[in-house]
C-alpha positions as a printed Julia matrix, in Angstrom:
146×3 Matrix{Float64}:
  75.45  104.81   86.82
  78.42  102.53   87.91
  82.14  101.3    87.19
  82.36   97.73   86.19
  85.47   95.73   86.1
  86.55   94.28   82.42
  87.71   90.73   83.02
  88.13   89.85   86.47
  87.16   91.34   89.74
  89.93   93.61   90.31
  89.65   97.47   90.06
  92.07  100.49   90.77
  91.26  104.1    91.23
  93.65  106.7    90.89
  92.46  109.83   92.35
  94.85  112.84   92.24
  94.08  115.75   94.44
  94.5   119.71   93.67
  96.12  120.15   97.23
  96.92  118.41  100.3
  94.3   116.15  101.9
  93.67  114.8   105.46
  91.92  111.76  104.56
  89.32  110.65  107.73
  87.13  108.05  105.98
  85.92  106.11  102.77
  82.34  104.9   102.04
  81.64  102.31   98.93
  78.59  101.65   97.28
  77.96   98.57   95.36
  74.99   96.08   94.75
  73.69   93.72   97.22
  75.13   90.68   95.34
  78.29   89.12   94.52
  79.71   92.05   92.61
  79.97   94.22   95.59
  83.83   94.76   96.3
  85.04   92.57   99.27
  88.46   94.34  100.22
  89.63   97.74   99.65
  93.35   98.49   99.55
  94.51  102.2    99.88
  97.84  103.43   98.68
  99.04  107.52   99.2
 101.06  109.53   97.01
 101.73  106.95   94.09
 100.77  109.1    91.23
 100.06  106.73   87.94
  99.9   103.43   89.92
  99.28  100.48   88.08
  98.05   96.61   88.47
 101.87   95.77   89.03
 102.24   98.32   91.75
  99.09   97.1    93.69
 101.31   93.94   94.74
 103.08   96.55   97.0
 101.95   96.6   100.78
  99.19   99.04  101.1
  99.0   101.97  103.75
  95.71  100.5   104.87
  93.46   97.73  104.04
  89.55   97.11  104.89
  87.45   94.18  104.63
  84.17   95.53  103.3
  80.42   94.54  103.92
  77.75   94.9   101.56
  76.43   98.51  101.78
  73.98   99.29   98.55
  73.09  102.45  100.58
  76.2   104.17  101.4
  75.53  104.02  105.32
  78.94  102.37  106.25
  81.87  104.63  106.48
  85.69  103.01  106.9
  87.55  105.39  109.09
  91.16  105.56  107.81
  94.67  105.88  110.17
  94.41  109.99  110.14
  98.11  109.82  110.97
  99.04  107.85  107.74
  96.66  109.75  105.51
  97.42  113.24  106.5
  99.26  114.74  104.06
  97.75  112.95  100.66
  98.19  114.42   97.2
  97.23  111.3    95.19
  95.19  108.45   96.39
  95.03  105.1    94.87
  92.27  102.62   95.77
  92.63   98.91   94.91
  89.49   96.7    94.78
  91.24   93.08   94.77
  88.18   90.62   95.13
  84.55   90.61   95.58
  81.93   88.42   96.99
  82.17   85.77   94.35
  80.82   87.29   90.88
  83.16   87.34   87.71
  83.48   91.26   87.86
  82.95   94.17   90.54
  80.67   97.04   90.4
  81.02  100.42   92.29
  78.11  102.84   92.35
  79.84  105.53   94.41
  83.1   106.31   96.32
  82.84  109.15   98.94
  86.17  110.68  100.42
  85.8   112.31  103.88
  88.55  114.77  104.9
  89.93  117.88  104.95
  91.46  119.86  102.13
  94.36  122.55  102.29
  95.99  124.68   99.47
  99.35  122.69   98.5
 102.54  124.44   99.36
 104.79  123.66   96.38
 108.13  125.04   95.94
 109.05  126.4    92.52
 112.34  125.37   90.86
 115.02  127.55   92.06
 118.08  128.37   89.39
 121.35  128.49   91.1
 124.66  129.04   89.85
 127.77  127.64   91.44
 131.45  128.62   90.9
 133.76  125.71   90.28
 136.81  128.12   90.87
 136.76  131.69   92.25
 136.79  134.42   89.7
 139.24  136.96   91.02
 137.47  139.8    89.38
 134.21  139.32   91.15
 135.58  139.56   94.29
 137.09  143.27   94.52
 138.83  144.0    97.88
 140.04  147.45   99.04
 143.78  147.54   99.54
 144.6   146.38  102.87
 147.83  148.06  104.38
 149.44  146.39  107.05
 150.15  148.65  110.03
 152.73  148.24  112.47
 152.17  149.23  116.04
 155.41  149.69  118.21
 155.1   149.89  121.82
 157.81  152.16  123.39
């Protein structure tokens, strides 16, 4: 089984994670012909990325070699991919065919549970309500020194 592009050689994968991932490497398998992708562009933390968004600067770009056996691992810049909750992989071109075929994408890294903050409901007073701020009566005392 494989994924094949529709009209041209471009393919885009959006991969959401259920936690935070420290991405260390990527493996891409294709056929040993012109349909194998020739370039891979990685984008982190852009949910619902589209082909229009692919025009922006990627977090990392790789020139790919034909790898029908999945033996080549492309290492990522770990400092840049240390806290990924969504990964987008864009394949802009291949080795000359009209469409691109991908049989396997492998991701190597470490997963940790996401620490998400719940929504906090806060009330702010525009002006203080004196009834909310009860104070004991303060009686001034005078001290005389003789």
